[in-house]
Short mmCIF file of C-alpha atoms in Angstrom, two decimals:
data_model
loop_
_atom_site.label_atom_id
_atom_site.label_comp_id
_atom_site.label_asym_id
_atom_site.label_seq_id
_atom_site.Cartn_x
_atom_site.Cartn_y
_atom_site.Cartn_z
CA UNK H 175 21.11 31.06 -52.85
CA UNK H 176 21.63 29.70 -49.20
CA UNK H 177 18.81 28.56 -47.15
CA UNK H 178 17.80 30.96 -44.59
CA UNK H 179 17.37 28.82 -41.25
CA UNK H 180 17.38 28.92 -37.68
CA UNK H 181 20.46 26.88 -37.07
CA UNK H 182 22.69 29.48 -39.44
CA UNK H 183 21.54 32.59 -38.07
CA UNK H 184 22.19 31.10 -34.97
CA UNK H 185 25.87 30.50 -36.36
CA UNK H 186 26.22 33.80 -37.55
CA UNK H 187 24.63 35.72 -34.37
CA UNK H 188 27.31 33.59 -31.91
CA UNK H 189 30.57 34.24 -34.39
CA UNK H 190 29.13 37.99 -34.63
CA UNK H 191 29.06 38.07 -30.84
CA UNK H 192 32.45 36.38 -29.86
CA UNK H 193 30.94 33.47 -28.98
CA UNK H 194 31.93 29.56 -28.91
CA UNK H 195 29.76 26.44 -29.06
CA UNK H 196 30.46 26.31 -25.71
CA UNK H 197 30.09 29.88 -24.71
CA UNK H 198 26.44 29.71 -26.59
CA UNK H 199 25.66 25.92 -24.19
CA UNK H 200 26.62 27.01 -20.98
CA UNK H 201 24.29 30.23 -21.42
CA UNK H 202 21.19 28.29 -22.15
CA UNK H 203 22.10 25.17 -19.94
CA UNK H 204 22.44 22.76 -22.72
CA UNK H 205 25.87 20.61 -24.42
CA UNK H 206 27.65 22.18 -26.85
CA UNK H 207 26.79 18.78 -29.06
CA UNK H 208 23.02 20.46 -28.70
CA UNK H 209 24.38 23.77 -30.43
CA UNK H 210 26.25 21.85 -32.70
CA UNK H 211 23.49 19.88 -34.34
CA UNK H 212 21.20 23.47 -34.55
CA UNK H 213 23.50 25.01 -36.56
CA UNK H 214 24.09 21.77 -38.86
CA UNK H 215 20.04 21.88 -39.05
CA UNK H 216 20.01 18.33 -37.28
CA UNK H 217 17.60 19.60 -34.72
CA UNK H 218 15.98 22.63 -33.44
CA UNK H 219 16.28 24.11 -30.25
CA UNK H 220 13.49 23.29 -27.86
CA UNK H 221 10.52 25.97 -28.42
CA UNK H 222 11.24 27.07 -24.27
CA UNK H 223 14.36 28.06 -25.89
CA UNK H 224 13.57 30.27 -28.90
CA UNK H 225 12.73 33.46 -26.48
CA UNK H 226 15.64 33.13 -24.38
CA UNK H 227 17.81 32.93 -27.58
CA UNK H 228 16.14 35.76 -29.37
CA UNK H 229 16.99 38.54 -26.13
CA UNK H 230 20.47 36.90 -25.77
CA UNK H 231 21.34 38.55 -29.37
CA UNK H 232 19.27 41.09 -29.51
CA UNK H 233 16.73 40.03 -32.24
CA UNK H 234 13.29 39.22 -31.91
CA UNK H 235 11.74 35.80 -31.65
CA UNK H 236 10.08 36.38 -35.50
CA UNK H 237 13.76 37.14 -36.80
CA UNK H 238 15.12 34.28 -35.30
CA UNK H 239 12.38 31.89 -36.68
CA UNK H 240 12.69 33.38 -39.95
CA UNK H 241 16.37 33.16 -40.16
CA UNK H 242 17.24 36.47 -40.87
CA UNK H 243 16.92 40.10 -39.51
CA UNK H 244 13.75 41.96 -40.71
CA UNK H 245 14.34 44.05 -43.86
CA UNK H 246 14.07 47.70 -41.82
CA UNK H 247 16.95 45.41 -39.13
CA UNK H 248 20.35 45.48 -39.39
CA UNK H 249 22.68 43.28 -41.28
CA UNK H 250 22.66 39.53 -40.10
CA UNK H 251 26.38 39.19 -38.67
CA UNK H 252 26.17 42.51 -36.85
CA UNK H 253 25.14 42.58 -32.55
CA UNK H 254 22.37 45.45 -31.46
CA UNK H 255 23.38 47.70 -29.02
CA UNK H 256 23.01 46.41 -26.30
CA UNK H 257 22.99 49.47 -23.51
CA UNK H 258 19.02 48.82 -22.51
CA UNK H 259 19.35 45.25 -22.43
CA UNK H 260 22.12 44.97 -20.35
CA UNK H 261 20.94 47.66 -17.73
CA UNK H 262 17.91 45.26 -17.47
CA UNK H 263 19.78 41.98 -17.33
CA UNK H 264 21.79 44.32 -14.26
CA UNK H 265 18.46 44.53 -12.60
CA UNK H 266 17.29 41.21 -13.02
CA UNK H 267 20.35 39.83 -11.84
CA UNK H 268 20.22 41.93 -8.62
CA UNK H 269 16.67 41.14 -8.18
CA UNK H 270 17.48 37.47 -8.05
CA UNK H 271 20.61 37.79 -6.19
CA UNK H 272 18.67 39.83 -3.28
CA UNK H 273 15.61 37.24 -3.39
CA UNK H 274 18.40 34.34 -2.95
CA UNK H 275 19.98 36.41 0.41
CA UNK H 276 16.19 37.20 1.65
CA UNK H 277 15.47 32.83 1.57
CA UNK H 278 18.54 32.06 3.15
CA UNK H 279 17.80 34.52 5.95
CA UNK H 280 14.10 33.56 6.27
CA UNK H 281 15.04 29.96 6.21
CA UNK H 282 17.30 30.43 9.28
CA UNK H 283 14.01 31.04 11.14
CA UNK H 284 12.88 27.43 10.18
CA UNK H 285 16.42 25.86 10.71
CA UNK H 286 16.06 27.55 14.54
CA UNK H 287 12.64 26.03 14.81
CA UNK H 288 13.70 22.65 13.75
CA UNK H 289 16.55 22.76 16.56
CA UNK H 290 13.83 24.28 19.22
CA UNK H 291 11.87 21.44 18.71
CA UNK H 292 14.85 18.66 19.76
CA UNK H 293 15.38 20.96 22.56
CA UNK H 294 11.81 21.33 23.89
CA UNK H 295 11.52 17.47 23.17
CA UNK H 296 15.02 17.11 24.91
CA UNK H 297 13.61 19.03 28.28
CA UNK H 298 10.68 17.24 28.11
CA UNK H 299 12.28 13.97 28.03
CA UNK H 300 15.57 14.51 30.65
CA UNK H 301 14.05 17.53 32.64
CA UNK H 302 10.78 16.05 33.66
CA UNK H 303 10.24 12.40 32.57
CA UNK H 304 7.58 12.93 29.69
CA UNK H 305 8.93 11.14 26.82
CA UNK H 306 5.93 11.30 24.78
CA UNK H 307 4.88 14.68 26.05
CA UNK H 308 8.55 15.71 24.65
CA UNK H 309 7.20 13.84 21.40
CA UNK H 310 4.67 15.59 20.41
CA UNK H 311 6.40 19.02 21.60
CA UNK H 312 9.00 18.55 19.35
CA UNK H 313 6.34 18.06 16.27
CA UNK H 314 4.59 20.85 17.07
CA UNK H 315 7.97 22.45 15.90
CA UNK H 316 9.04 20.31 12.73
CA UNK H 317 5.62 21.10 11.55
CA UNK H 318 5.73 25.16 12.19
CA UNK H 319 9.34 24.91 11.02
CA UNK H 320 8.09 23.16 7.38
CA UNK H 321 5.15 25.57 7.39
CA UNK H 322 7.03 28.27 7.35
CA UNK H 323 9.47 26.94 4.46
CA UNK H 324 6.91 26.56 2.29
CA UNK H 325 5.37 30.12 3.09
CA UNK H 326 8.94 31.59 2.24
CA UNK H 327 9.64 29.68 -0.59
CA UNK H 328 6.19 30.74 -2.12
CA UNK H 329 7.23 34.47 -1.56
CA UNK H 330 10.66 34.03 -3.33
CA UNK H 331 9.12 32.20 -6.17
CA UNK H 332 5.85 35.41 -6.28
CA UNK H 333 9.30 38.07 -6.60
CA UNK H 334 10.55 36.26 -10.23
CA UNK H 335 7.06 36.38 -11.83
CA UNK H 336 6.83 37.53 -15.33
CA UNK H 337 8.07 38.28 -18.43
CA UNK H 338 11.11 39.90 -17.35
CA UNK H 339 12.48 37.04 -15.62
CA UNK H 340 13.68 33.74 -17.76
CA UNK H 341 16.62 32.56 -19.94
CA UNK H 342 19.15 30.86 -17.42
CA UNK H 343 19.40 33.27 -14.63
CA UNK H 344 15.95 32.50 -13.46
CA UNK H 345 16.68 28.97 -13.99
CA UNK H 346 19.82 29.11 -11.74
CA UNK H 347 17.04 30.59 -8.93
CA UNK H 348 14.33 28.01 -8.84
CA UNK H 349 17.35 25.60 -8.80
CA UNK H 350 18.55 27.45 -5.67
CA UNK H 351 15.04 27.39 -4.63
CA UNK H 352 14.29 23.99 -4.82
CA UNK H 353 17.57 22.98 -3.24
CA UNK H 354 17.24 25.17 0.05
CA UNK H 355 14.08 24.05 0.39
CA UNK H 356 14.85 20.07 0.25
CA UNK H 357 17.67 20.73 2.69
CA UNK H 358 16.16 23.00 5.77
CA UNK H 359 12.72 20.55 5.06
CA UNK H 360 14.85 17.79 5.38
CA UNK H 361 16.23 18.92 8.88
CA UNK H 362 13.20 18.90 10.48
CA UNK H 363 12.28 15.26 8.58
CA UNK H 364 15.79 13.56 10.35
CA UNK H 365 14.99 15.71 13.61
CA UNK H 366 11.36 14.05 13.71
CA UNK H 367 13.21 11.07 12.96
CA UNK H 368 15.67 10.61 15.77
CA UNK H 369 12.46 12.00 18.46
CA UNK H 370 10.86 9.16 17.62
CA UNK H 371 12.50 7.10 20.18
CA UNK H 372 10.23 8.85 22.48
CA UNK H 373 7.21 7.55 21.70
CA UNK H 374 8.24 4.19 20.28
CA UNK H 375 10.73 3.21 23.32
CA UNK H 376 8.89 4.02 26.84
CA UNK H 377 6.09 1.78 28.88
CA UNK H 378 3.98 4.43 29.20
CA UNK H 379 3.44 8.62 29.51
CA UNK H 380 5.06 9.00 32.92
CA UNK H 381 8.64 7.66 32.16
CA UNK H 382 11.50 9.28 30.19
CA UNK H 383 14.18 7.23 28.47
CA UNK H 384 17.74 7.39 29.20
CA UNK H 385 20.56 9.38 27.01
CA UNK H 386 22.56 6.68 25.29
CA UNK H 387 19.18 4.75 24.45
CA UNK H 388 18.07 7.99 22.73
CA UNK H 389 21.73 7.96 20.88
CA UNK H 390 21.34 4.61 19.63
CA UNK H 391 17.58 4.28 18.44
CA UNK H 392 17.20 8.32 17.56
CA UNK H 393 20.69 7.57 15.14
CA UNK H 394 18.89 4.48 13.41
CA UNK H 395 15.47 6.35 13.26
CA UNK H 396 17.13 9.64 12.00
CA UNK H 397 18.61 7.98 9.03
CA UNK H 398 15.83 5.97 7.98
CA UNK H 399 14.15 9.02 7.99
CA UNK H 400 16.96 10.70 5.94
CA UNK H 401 17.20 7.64 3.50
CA UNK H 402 12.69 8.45 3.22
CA UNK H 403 13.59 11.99 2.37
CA UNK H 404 16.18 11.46 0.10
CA UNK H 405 14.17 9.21 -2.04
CA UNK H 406 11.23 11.60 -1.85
CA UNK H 407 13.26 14.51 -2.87
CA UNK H 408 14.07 12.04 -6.15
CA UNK H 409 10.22 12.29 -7.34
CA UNK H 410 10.34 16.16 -6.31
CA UNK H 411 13.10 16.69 -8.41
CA UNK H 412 12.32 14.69 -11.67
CA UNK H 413 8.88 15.91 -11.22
CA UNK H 414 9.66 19.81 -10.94
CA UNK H 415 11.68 19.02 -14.27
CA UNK H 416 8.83 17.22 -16.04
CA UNK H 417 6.84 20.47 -15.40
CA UNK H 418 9.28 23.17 -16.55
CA UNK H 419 10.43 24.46 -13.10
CA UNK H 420 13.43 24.25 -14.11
CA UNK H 421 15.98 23.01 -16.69
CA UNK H 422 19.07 20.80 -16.44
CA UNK H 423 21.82 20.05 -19.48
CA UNK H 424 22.32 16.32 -20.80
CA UNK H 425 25.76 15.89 -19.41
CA UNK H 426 24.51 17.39 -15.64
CA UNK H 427 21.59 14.73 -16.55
CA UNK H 428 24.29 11.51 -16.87
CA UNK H 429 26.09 13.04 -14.35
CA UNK H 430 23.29 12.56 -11.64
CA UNK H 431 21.97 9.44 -13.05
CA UNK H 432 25.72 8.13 -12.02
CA UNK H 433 25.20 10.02 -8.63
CA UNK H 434 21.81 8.31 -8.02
CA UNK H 435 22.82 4.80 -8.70
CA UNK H 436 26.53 5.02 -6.55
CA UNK H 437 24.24 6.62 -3.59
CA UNK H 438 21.11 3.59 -3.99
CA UNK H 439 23.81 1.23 -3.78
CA UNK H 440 25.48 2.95 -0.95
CA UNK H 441 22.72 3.38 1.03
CA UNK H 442 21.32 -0.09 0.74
CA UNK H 443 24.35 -1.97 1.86
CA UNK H 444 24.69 0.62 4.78
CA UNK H 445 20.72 0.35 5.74
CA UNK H 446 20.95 -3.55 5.66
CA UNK H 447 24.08 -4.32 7.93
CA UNK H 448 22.90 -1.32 10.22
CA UNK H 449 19.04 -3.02 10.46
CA UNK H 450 21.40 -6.53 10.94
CA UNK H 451 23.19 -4.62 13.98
CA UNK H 452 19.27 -3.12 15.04
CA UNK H 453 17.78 -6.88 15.46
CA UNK H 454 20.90 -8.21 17.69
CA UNK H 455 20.42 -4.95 19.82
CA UNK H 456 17.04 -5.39 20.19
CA UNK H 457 17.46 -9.44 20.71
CA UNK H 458 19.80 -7.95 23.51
CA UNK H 459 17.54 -5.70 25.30
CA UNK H 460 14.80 -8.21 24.92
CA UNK H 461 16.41 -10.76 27.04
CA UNK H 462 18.79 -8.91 28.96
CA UNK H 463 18.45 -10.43 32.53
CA UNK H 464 20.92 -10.21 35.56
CA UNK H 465 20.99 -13.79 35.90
CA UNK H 466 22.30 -14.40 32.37
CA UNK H 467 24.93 -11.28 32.58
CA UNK H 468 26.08 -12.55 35.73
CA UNK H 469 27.68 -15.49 37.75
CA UNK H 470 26.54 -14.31 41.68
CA UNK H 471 27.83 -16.79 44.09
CA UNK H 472 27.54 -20.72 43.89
CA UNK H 473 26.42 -23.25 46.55
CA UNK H 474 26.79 -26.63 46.25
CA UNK H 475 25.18 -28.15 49.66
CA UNK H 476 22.27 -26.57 51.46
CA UNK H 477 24.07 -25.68 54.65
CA UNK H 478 26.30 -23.20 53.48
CA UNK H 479 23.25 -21.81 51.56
CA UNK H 480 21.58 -21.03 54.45
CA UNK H 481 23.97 -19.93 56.78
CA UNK H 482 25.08 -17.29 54.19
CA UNK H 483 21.26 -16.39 53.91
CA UNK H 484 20.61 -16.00 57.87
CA UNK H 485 24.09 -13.45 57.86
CA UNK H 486 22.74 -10.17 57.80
CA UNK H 487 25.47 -7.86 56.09
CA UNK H 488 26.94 -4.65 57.39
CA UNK H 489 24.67 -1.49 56.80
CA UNK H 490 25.73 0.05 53.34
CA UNK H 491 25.28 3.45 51.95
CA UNK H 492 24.86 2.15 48.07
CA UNK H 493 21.94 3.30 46.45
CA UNK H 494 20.36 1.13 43.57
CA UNK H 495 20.45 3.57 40.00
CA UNK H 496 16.93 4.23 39.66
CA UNK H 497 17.35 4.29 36.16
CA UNK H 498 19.08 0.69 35.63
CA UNK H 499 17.12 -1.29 33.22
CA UNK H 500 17.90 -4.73 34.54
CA UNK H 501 17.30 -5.90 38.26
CA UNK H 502 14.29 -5.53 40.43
CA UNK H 503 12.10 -2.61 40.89
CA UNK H 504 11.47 -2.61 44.35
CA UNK H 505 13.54 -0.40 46.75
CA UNK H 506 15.31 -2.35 49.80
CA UNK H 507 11.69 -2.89 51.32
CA UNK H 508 13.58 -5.09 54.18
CA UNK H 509 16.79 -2.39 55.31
CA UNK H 510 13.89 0.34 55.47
CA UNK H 511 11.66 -1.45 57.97
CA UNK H 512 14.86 -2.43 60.18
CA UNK H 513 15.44 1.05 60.36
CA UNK H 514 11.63 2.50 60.89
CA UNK H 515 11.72 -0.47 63.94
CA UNK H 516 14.69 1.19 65.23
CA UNK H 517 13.30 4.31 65.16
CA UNK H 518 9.72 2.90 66.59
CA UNK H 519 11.85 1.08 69.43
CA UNK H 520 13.67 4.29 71.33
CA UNK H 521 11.59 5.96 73.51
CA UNK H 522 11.62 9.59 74.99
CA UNK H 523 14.18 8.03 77.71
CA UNK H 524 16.84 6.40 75.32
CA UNK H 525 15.60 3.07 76.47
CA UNK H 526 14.48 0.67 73.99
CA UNK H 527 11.00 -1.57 74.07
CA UNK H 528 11.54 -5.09 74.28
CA UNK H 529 10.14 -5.81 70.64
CA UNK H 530 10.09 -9.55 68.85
CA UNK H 531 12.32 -9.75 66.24
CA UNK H 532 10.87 -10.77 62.58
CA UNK H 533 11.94 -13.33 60.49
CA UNK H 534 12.42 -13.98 57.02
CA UNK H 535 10.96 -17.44 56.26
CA UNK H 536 11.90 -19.17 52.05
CA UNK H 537 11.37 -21.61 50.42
CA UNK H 538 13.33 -23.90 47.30
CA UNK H 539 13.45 -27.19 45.43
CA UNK H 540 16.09 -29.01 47.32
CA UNK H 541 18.49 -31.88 45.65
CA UNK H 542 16.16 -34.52 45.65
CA UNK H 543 12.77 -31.77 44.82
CA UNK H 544 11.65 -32.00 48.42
CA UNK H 545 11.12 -28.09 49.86
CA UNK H 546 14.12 -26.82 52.33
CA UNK H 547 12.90 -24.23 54.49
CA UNK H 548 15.66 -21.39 55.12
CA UNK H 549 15.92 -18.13 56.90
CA UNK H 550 16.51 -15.12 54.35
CA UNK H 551 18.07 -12.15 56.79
CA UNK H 552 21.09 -11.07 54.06
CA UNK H 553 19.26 -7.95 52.75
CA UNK H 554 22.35 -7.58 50.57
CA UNK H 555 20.87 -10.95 48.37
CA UNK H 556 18.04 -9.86 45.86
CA UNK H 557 17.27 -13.10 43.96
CA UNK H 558 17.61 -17.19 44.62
CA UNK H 559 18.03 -19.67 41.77
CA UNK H 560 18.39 -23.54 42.27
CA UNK H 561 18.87 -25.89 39.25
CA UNK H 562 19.50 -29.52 38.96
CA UNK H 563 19.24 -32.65 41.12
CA UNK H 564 20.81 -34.79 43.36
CA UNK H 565 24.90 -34.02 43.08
CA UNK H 566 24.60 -31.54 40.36
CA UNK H 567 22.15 -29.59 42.58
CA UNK H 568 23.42 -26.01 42.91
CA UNK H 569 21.80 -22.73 44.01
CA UNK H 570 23.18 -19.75 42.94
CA UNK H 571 22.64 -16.04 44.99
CA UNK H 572 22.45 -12.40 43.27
CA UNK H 573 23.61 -9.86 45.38
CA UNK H 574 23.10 -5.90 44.99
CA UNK H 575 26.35 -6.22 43.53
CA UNK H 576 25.55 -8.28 41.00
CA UNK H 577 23.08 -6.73 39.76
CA UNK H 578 24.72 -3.43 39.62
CA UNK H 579 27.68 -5.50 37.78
CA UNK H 580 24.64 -6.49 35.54
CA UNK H 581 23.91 -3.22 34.44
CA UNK H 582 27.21 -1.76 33.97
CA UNK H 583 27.77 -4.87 30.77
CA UNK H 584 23.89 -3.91 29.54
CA UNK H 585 25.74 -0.18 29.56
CA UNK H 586 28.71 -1.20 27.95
CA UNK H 587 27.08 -3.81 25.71
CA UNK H 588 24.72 -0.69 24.51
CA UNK H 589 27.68 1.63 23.85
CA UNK H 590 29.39 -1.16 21.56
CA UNK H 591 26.06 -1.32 19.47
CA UNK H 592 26.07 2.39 19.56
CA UNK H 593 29.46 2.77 17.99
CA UNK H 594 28.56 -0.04 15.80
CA UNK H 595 26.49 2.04 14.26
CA UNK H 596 28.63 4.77 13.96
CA UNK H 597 31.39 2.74 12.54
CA UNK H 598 28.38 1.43 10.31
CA UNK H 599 27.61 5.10 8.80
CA UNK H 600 31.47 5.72 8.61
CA UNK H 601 32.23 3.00 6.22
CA UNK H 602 29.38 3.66 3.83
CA UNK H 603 30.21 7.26 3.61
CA UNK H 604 33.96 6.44 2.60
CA UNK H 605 32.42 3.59 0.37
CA UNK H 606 29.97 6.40 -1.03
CA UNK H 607 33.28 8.38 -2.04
CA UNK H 608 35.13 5.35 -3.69
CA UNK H 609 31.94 5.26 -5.73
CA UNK H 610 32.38 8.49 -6.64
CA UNK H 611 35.95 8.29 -7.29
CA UNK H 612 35.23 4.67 -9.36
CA UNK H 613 32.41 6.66 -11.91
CA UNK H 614 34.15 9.75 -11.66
CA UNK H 615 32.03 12.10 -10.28
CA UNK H 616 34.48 13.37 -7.39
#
């Protein structure tokens, strides 16, 4: 007489039901090779296994451990009805389909609070100069927006409790679960990522920082933040699996092995030339000065130095940017007294108070380092440089101008790093794909 085991009832119960190898894997998540070997009696099917088995055919979890249907049963090769069972699989399957629609709506409410936050840390920022005011603003809403996640996924995992609810369908739901959750909790972790700039970038509480600085530092910040997130969501993942949240097949389990290892490599090569691109920006910024950017005029003899320097220019309606990063800080303190002493000098009458004009009295290392004394009444000049001796003794003059040329290269020189980066991101993602394409996993 044939042995009575698990693996040939298991034969007979998928032939008696219409059923390949394959059929029979995809249902409980596993490779056909798996099913193969249980019915050969190679291997048994993992004990999580035995119930979901035993309610996919219609026997109970004794029959199928025995190897046959109980003597009062029905014959071996023969399906129950299955009119109950598949009324309940109806419900169950509804169940989980409605708790699936009720996260996705619910997480929309953390997704919103995630953008709030960039936008309260955005006004903050642009609207009234409080960088790190806009900072912590925008926590305040990554935190309530992860929070809330976890308060939603903890109701849709409380609706799928109990006996009713297992065998692949639930598995397909915690996957879902797990998966929503990652993505809307990583949102807010890129989001916190790029507002970092904010506290990390300005001198001090009272000062904002401009838009294309934000661009460049909150891009670099946001994906080291993503490339944090996505390894943390590794550990999350293996872990959950380690614990019996949730099940994966062996080929899904190659499968994202390959993924893992083509998006590591990826990502390194892309993090290290971006960080290369991060220390000349910041080398950049961190000695930035108008003098280096620009030429400004050259004198070669003291006397046409200071005749250009006692020439007081025509009045000029230019305003220095405020926000220029490179230059000096102080307004025009000399055009603004001229014009208070004008306005001191006319009297009720139109006639004008005989008042002793100031002057503007310098000093500089002449050719042979002696001190030459000059007259500085050219408001339009903001700095003086001399260098060298004897007749390579120069002095070189930095107008307004120049230091408004000055900050339009620091602008443009900021927008090339900025697209650097962009270009940066662009070729690892279409490297990431030729990875893909190269394992086969597109």
């Amino acid at each position: 007489m044939e042995a009575k085991t698990i693996g040939k009832f298991i034969a007979v119960l998928r032939k008696a039901n219409g059923m390949t190898q394959k059929d029979l894997a995809e249902k409980l998540n596993v490779s056909d090779k798996a099913v193969s070997r249980w019915e050969r009696d190679e291997s048994l099917p993992d004990l999580t296994l035995i119930p979901v088995i035993a309610e996919l055919f219609g026997v109970t979890t004794d029959e199928l451990l025995r190897g046959e249907r109980s003597p009062a049963g029905e014959p071996a090769g023969a399906a129950r009805p299955a009119s109950s069972p598949a009324r309940t699989e109806k419900q169950i399957a509804r169940i989980l389909s409605d708790g699936k629609t009720k996260l996705l709506t619910r997480s929309m409410l953390s997704v919103g609070l995630s953008l709030a936050g960039l936008l309260g840390a955005m006004v903050m920022n642009f609207g009234f100069n409080r960088a790190y005011i806009g900072f912590f603003v925008g926590c305040l809403f990554y935190v309530a927006a992860i929070l809330c996640e976890a308060v939603f996924c903890i109701l849709a995992q409380a609706g799928t409790d109990g006996e009713d609810f297992q065998g692949e369908a639930l598995n397909s739901f915690r996957r879902f679960l797990l998966s929503t959750a990652k993505a809307v909790v990583g949102l807010a972790v890129v989001l916190l990522g790029a507002t970092v700039p904010l506290i990390a970038i300005p001198y001090d509480t009272y000062q904002g920082i401009l838009g294309v600085t934000w661009l460049a530092y909150g891009l670099l910040f946001g994906l080291l933040a993503a490339a944090l997130w996505g390894i943390l969501t590794i550990v999350v993942s293996r872990t959950a699996e380690k614990r019996g949240f949730y099940r994966i097949s062996e080929a899904e389990a190659t499968r994202r092995t390959n993924l893992w290892k083509a998006r590591g490599k990826t990502l390194g090569v892309t993090a290290l030339v971006m960080a290369v691109t991060l220390v000349g920006q910041l080398m950049f910024n961190g000695n930035a000065e108008a003098a280096d950017l620009v030429q400004g005029t050259v004198f070669t003899d003291f006397e046409s130095f200071q005749t250009y320097m006692a020439t007081e220019p025509e009045q000029s309606d230019e305003v220095w940017d405020e926000n220029s990063t490179v230059g000096p800080v102080e307004s025009d303190i000399v055009r603004i007294q001229d014009d208070e002493a004008a306005a001191e000098n006319a009297d009720g009458t139109g006639e004008e108070d005989s008042t002793e004009e100031e002057t503007y009295l310098e000093e500089l290392e002449g050719p042979d380092g002696t001190a030459l004394e000059y007259e500085w009444r050219n408001t339009d000049v903001w700095e003086v440089l001399s260098s060298g001796e004897g007749d390579s003794w120069t002095v070189r003059v930095l107008t307004e101008e120049d230091f408004a040329e000055a900050s339009r290269i620091e602008t443009v020189v900021s927008n090339i790093f900025s697209a650097a980066y962009v270009v940066e991101l662009a070729a690892g993602l279409l490297w990431y794909r030729h990875e893909l394409k190269k394992r086969k996993l597109s």
